[in-house]
Tab-separated table of C-alpha atoms and ligand atoms in Angstrom:
chain	number	residue	atom	x	y	z
A	8	UNK	CA	-2.015	39.944	3.002
A	9	UNK	CA	0.637	39.196	0.261
A	10	UNK	CA	2.535	35.779	-0.253
A	11	UNK	CA	5.681	37.351	0.914
A	12	UNK	CA	4.156	38.313	4.198
A	13	UNK	CA	1.957	35.125	4.779
A	14	UNK	CA	5.200	33.530	4.113
A	15	UNK	CA	7.116	35.538	6.466
A	16	UNK	CA	4.320	35.271	9.456
A	17	UNK	CA	3.598	31.557	9.391
A	18	UNK	CA	7.534	30.651	9.027
A	19	UNK	CA	7.806	32.688	12.151
A	20	UNK	CA	4.903	31.040	13.919
A	21	UNK	CA	5.631	27.355	13.153
A	22	UNK	CA	9.389	27.970	14.193
A	23	UNK	CA	8.262	28.837	17.939
A	24	UNK	CA	6.315	25.479	17.861
A	25	UNK	CA	8.104	22.742	20.282
A	26	UNK	CA	8.530	19.340	18.755
A	27	UNK	CA	5.576	17.748	20.992
A	28	UNK	CA	3.320	20.461	19.546
A	29	UNK	CA	4.083	19.561	16.219
A	30	UNK	CA	3.365	15.888	17.067
A	31	UNK	CA	0.315	16.652	18.750
A	32	UNK	CA	-0.817	19.087	15.852
A	33	UNK	CA	0.019	16.452	13.195
A	34	UNK	CA	-2.137	13.970	15.087
A	35	UNK	CA	-5.163	16.176	15.068
A	36	UNK	CA	-4.812	16.860	11.286
A	37	UNK	CA	-4.619	13.121	10.565
A	38	UNK	CA	-7.654	12.383	12.911
A	39	UNK	CA	-9.545	14.865	10.250
A	40	UNK	CA	-7.649	13.624	7.407
A	41	UNK	CA	-9.163	9.809	8.017
A	42	UNK	CA	-12.938	11.157	7.739
A	43	UNK	CA	-12.069	11.996	4.296
A	44	UNK	CA	-14.015	10.049	1.688
A	45	UNK	CA	-11.363	7.616	0.139
A	46	UNK	CA	-13.779	5.778	-2.260
A	47	UNK	CA	-11.831	6.257	-5.557
A	48	UNK	CA	-8.904	6.639	-4.298
A	49	UNK	CA	-6.268	4.489	-5.599
A	50	UNK	CA	-3.344	6.473	-5.367
A	51	UNK	CA	-2.081	9.212	-2.662
A	52	UNK	CA	0.880	11.366	-3.269
A	53	UNK	CA	2.459	12.963	-0.356
A	54	UNK	CA	5.236	15.072	0.703
A	55	UNK	CA	7.690	14.121	3.123
A	56	UNK	CA	8.108	16.431	6.378
A	57	UNK	CA	11.376	18.808	6.359
A	58	UNK	CA	12.086	18.532	10.089
A	59	UNK	CA	14.053	21.144	10.666
A	60	UNK	CA	11.709	23.640	9.042
A	61	UNK	CA	8.882	22.203	11.443
A	62	UNK	CA	6.549	20.856	8.984
A	63	UNK	CA	3.327	18.527	9.654
A	64	UNK	CA	4.716	14.762	10.339
A	65	UNK	CA	3.018	13.371	7.266
A	66	UNK	CA	5.098	9.769	8.242
A	67	UNK	CA	1.847	9.796	10.585
A	68	UNK	CA	-0.334	9.743	7.616
A	69	UNK	CA	1.479	7.140	5.849
A	70	UNK	CA	1.211	4.584	8.899
A	71	UNK	CA	-2.289	5.053	9.158
A	72	UNK	CA	-2.565	4.860	5.189
A	73	UNK	CA	-0.880	1.276	5.384
A	74	UNK	CA	-2.820	0.210	8.571
A	75	UNK	CA	-6.628	1.389	7.033
A	76	UNK	CA	-6.178	1.794	3.293
A	77	UNK	CA	-3.486	-0.904	2.405
A	78	UNK	CA	-4.862	-0.896	-1.264
A	79	UNK	CA	-3.797	2.735	-1.956
A	80	UNK	CA	-0.822	3.288	-3.428
A	81	UNK	CA	1.422	5.715	-1.775
A	82	UNK	CA	3.619	8.099	-4.013
A	83	UNK	CA	6.647	10.487	-3.005
A	84	UNK	CA	8.526	13.161	-4.841
A	85	UNK	CA	11.910	13.801	-5.219
A	86	UNK	CA	12.497	17.780	-5.989
A	87	UNK	CA	14.728	19.182	-8.664
A	88	UNK	CA	15.563	22.623	-7.688
A	89	UNK	CA	17.320	23.429	-11.031
A	90	UNK	CA	13.918	22.793	-12.711
A	91	UNK	CA	11.444	23.474	-10.200
A	92	UNK	CA	10.053	19.758	-11.360
A	93	UNK	CA	8.970	16.846	-9.199
A	94	UNK	CA	9.738	13.371	-10.158
A	95	UNK	CA	7.495	10.514	-8.420
A	96	UNK	CA	8.051	7.345	-6.972
A	97	UNK	CA	6.290	4.637	-5.247
A	98	UNK	CA	6.855	4.735	-1.471
A	99	UNK	CA	9.033	1.842	-0.538
A	100	UNK	CA	9.743	2.496	3.183
A	101	UNK	CA	11.199	4.683	5.226
A	102	UNK	CA	14.805	2.662	4.907
A	103	UNK	CA	14.531	3.680	1.490
A	104	UNK	CA	14.645	7.618	1.751
A	105	UNK	CA	17.687	9.768	1.679
A	106	UNK	CA	17.673	13.785	2.901
A	107	UNK	CA	18.748	16.078	0.141
A	108	UNK	CA	20.394	19.359	0.607
A	109	UNK	CA	17.055	21.090	1.837
A	110	UNK	CA	16.311	18.130	4.472
A	111	UNK	CA	13.561	16.980	2.490
A	112	UNK	CA	13.457	13.104	3.038
A	113	UNK	CA	13.302	11.561	-0.565
A	114	UNK	CA	13.258	8.208	-2.243
A	115	UNK	CA	16.019	6.992	-3.538
A	116	UNK	CA	16.537	7.008	-7.346
A	117	UNK	CA	14.389	3.824	-8.582
A	118	UNK	CA	11.734	3.913	-11.822
A	119	UNK	CA	9.644	6.942	-11.702
A	120	UNK	CA	5.905	6.537	-11.222
A	121	UNK	CA	4.113	8.270	-14.188
A	122	UNK	CA	0.568	7.113	-13.441
A	123	UNK	CA	-2.495	8.624	-12.528
A	124	UNK	CA	-2.867	10.304	-8.843
A	125	UNK	CA	-6.089	10.796	-7.149
A	126	UNK	CA	-4.961	12.815	-4.172
A	127	UNK	CA	-2.531	14.654	-3.148
A	128	UNK	CA	-1.137	16.155	0.241
A	129	UNK	CA	0.031	19.430	-0.327
A	130	UNK	CA	2.687	21.613	2.024
A	131	UNK	CA	2.045	25.138	2.388
A	132	UNK	CA	3.017	27.565	4.753
A	133	UNK	CA	-0.270	29.569	4.476
A	134	UNK	CA	-3.797	29.646	2.960
A	135	UNK	CA	-6.739	31.533	2.361
A	136	UNK	CA	-10.696	31.622	2.587
A	137	UNK	CA	-10.809	30.737	-0.947
A	138	UNK	CA	-8.281	27.739	-0.949
A	139	UNK	CA	-5.369	29.618	-2.550
A	140	UNK	CA	-1.945	28.562	-1.056
A	141	UNK	CA	1.721	29.776	-0.084
A	142	UNK	CA	4.678	27.566	-0.087
A	143	UNK	CA	8.262	28.519	-0.254
A	144	UNK	CA	7.919	30.336	-3.223
A	145	UNK	CA	9.571	28.152	-5.802
A	146	UNK	CA	6.351	26.988	-7.787
A	147	UNK	CA	6.798	23.149	-7.624
A	148	UNK	CA	3.520	22.316	-6.663
A	149	UNK	CA	1.899	25.062	-9.213
A	150	UNK	CA	3.609	23.207	-11.756
A	151	UNK	CA	3.160	19.731	-10.761
A	152	UNK	CA	-0.755	20.143	-10.461
A	153	UNK	CA	-1.258	22.557	-13.364
A	154	UNK	CA	-4.209	21.328	-15.324
A	155	UNK	CA	-4.614	18.163	-13.411
A	156	UNK	CA	-7.726	16.981	-11.880
A	157	UNK	CA	-6.640	15.636	-8.689
A	158	UNK	CA	-8.084	16.050	-4.992
A	159	UNK	CA	-5.605	18.678	-3.538
A	160	UNK	CA	-5.832	18.759	0.337
A	161	UNK	CA	-3.467	21.225	2.057
A	162	UNK	CA	-1.939	20.616	5.469
A	163	UNK	CA	-1.275	23.452	8.019
A	164	UNK	CA	-1.040	23.985	11.490
A	165	UNK	CA	-2.785	27.486	11.175
A	166	UNK	CA	-6.150	28.504	10.364
A	167	UNK	CA	-7.060	30.243	7.111
A	168	UNK	CA	-6.196	33.715	6.034
A	169	UNK	CA	-8.779	35.822	4.822
A	170	UNK	CA	-7.049	36.850	1.436
A	171	UNK	CA	-3.736	36.096	-0.259
A	172	UNK	CA	-3.726	39.375	-2.549
A	173	UNK	CA	-1.090	38.709	-4.813
A	174	UNK	CA	-2.578	35.264	-6.578
A	175	UNK	CA	-1.890	34.533	-10.268
A	176	UNK	CA	-3.136	32.328	-12.699
A	177	UNK	CA	-0.757	29.882	-11.910
A	178	UNK	CA	-1.930	29.277	-8.865
A	179	UNK	CA	-3.657	26.388	-8.159
A	180	UNK	CA	-6.589	26.161	-5.287
A	181	UNK	CA	-6.828	23.492	-2.849
A	182	UNK	CA	-10.176	21.590	-2.471
A	183	UNK	CA	-9.480	20.937	1.221
A	184	UNK	CA	-7.397	22.435	3.959
A	185	UNK	CA	-6.898	20.515	7.314
A	186	UNK	CA	-5.611	22.318	10.100
A	187	UNK	CA	-5.618	20.886	13.646
A	188	UNK	CA	-8.855	22.793	14.242
A	189	UNK	CA	-10.877	21.991	11.332
A	190	UNK	CA	-11.169	20.891	8.007
A	191	UNK	CA	-12.053	23.863	5.241
A	192	UNK	CA	-13.724	22.531	1.959
A	193	UNK	CA	-13.355	25.151	-1.020
A	194	UNK	CA	-15.890	25.229	-3.950
B	12	FFO	N1	8.412	18.856	2.382
B	12	FFO	C1	8.130	19.407	1.465
B	12	FFO	N2	8.648	18.895	0.150
B	12	FFO	C2	8.776	19.993	-0.473
B	12	FFO	C3	8.075	21.106	-0.193
B	12	FFO	C4	7.653	21.649	0.647
B	12	FFO	O1	7.134	22.529	1.186
B	12	FFO	N3	7.796	20.459	1.840
B	12	FFO	N4	7.982	21.752	-1.526
B	12	FFO	C5	6.856	22.998	-1.827
B	12	FFO	O2	7.021	23.432	-2.963
B	12	FFO	C6	9.077	21.703	-2.701
B	12	FFO	C7	10.335	22.160	-2.222
B	12	FFO	N5	10.471	23.634	-1.970
B	12	FFO	C8	11.591	24.288	-1.194
B	12	FFO	C9	11.700	25.370	-1.557
B	12	FFO	C10	12.856	26.034	-0.818
B	12	FFO	C11	13.435	25.462	0.329
B	12	FFO	C12	14.542	26.207	0.842
B	12	FFO	O3	15.168	25.836	1.943
B	12	FFO	N6	14.806	27.187	0.634
B	12	FFO	C13	15.703	28.322	1.339
B	12	FFO	C14	15.403	28.917	2.510
B	12	FFO	C15	14.072	29.586	2.501
B	12	FFO	C16	13.420	29.557	3.625
B	12	FFO	O4	13.982	29.305	4.808
B	12	FFO	O5	12.063	29.821	3.545
B	12	FFO	C17	17.131	27.467	1.172
B	12	FFO	O6	17.521	27.817	-0.112
B	12	FFO	O7	17.662	27.476	1.977
B	12	FFO	C18	13.084	24.068	0.557
B	12	FFO	C19	11.864	23.483	-0.237
B	12	FFO	C20	8.876	20.236	-3.057
B	12	FFO	N7	9.101	19.389	-1.921
B	13	ATP	N1	2.555	26.288	-14.154
B	13	ATP	C1	3.595	26.653	-13.823
B	13	ATP	N2	4.434	27.003	-14.889
B	13	ATP	C2	5.642	27.704	-15.047
B	13	ATP	N3	5.824	28.337	-13.677
B	13	ATP	C3	5.064	28.332	-12.467
B	13	ATP	C4	3.656	27.775	-12.703
B	13	ATP	N4	3.664	27.870	-11.646
B	13	ATP	C5	4.056	28.828	-10.862
B	13	ATP	N5	5.318	29.317	-11.482
B	13	ATP	C6	6.275	30.045	-10.884
B	13	ATP	O1	6.981	29.311	-9.982
B	13	ATP	C7	7.391	30.795	-8.999
B	13	ATP	C8	6.848	30.372	-7.899
B	13	ATP	O2	5.308	30.714	-7.501
B	13	ATP	P1	4.621	30.935	-5.847
B	13	ATP	O3	4.879	32.236	-5.581
B	13	ATP	O4	3.123	30.937	-6.157
B	13	ATP	O5	5.095	29.704	-5.551
B	13	ATP	P2	4.448	28.929	-4.056
B	13	ATP	O6	3.254	28.366	-4.611
B	13	ATP	O7	4.648	29.701	-2.548
B	13	ATP	O8	5.478	27.605	-4.089
B	13	ATP	P3	5.594	26.384	-3.697
B	13	ATP	O9	4.609	25.607	-4.718
B	13	ATP	O10	7.286	25.886	-4.387
B	13	ATP	O11	5.334	25.842	-2.386
B	13	ATP	C9	6.403	31.822	-9.668
B	13	ATP	O12	7.797	32.683	-10.307
B	13	ATP	C10	5.716	31.385	-10.496
B	13	ATP	O13	5.604	32.206	-11.741
């Protein structure tokens, strides 16, 4: 399947989910996430959900981290749509967020975080059995993750596709993908 086909299919499927289904599925994904090995993880980067696009609710992940891994620093991005680059900030709480033009909750402008990141939660529409992902098609995460040795964890409501056929050498593979049903580990 091509990226464009996968994008279309997954958006359609995701749009058909109810709010209750999204919360339930996000909780199942959180359950799996909590079983990962956090030793050596000092900094976790995560996306914040575009609610009107039915993305997984990563605020649940933030709540769990604060309770159970309080020493892990949480980092969230601001996306610049002119350059397709993200700038990172320490997460300071929901009251410090504003919605951008695309409905993405983003930290208000502050001092950027430029230090190391150990683990990243990556938004995706679809992924394949090799760990390749499809997003909205602007390449934000491929740029952010290029050449970085970070544990990359995709979150998807739906199971893996067999193969995304039009991957290119800028596409960054996930190390894990978490779905409500299982966790995929890629070599
Ligand atoms: N929560 C979240 N944050 C993220 C991403 C993401 O997938 N999820 N991104 C992952 O890379 C980047 C943002 N990428 C985006 C790319 C396009 C559109 C968008 O709304 N584009 C079209 C509509 C196309 C569509 O509906 O598919 C528009 O301009 O309206 C939004 C975000 C960075 N931050
Ligand atoms: N490291 C990079 N440097 C420069 N351009 C890049 C890089 N990675 C990806 N791109 C470009 O970004 C565009 C979008 O890539 P792609 O179709 O793989 O998007 P995607 O992974 O689905 O999107 P996203 O990461 O925003 O969810 C492509 O034109 C690609 O060439």
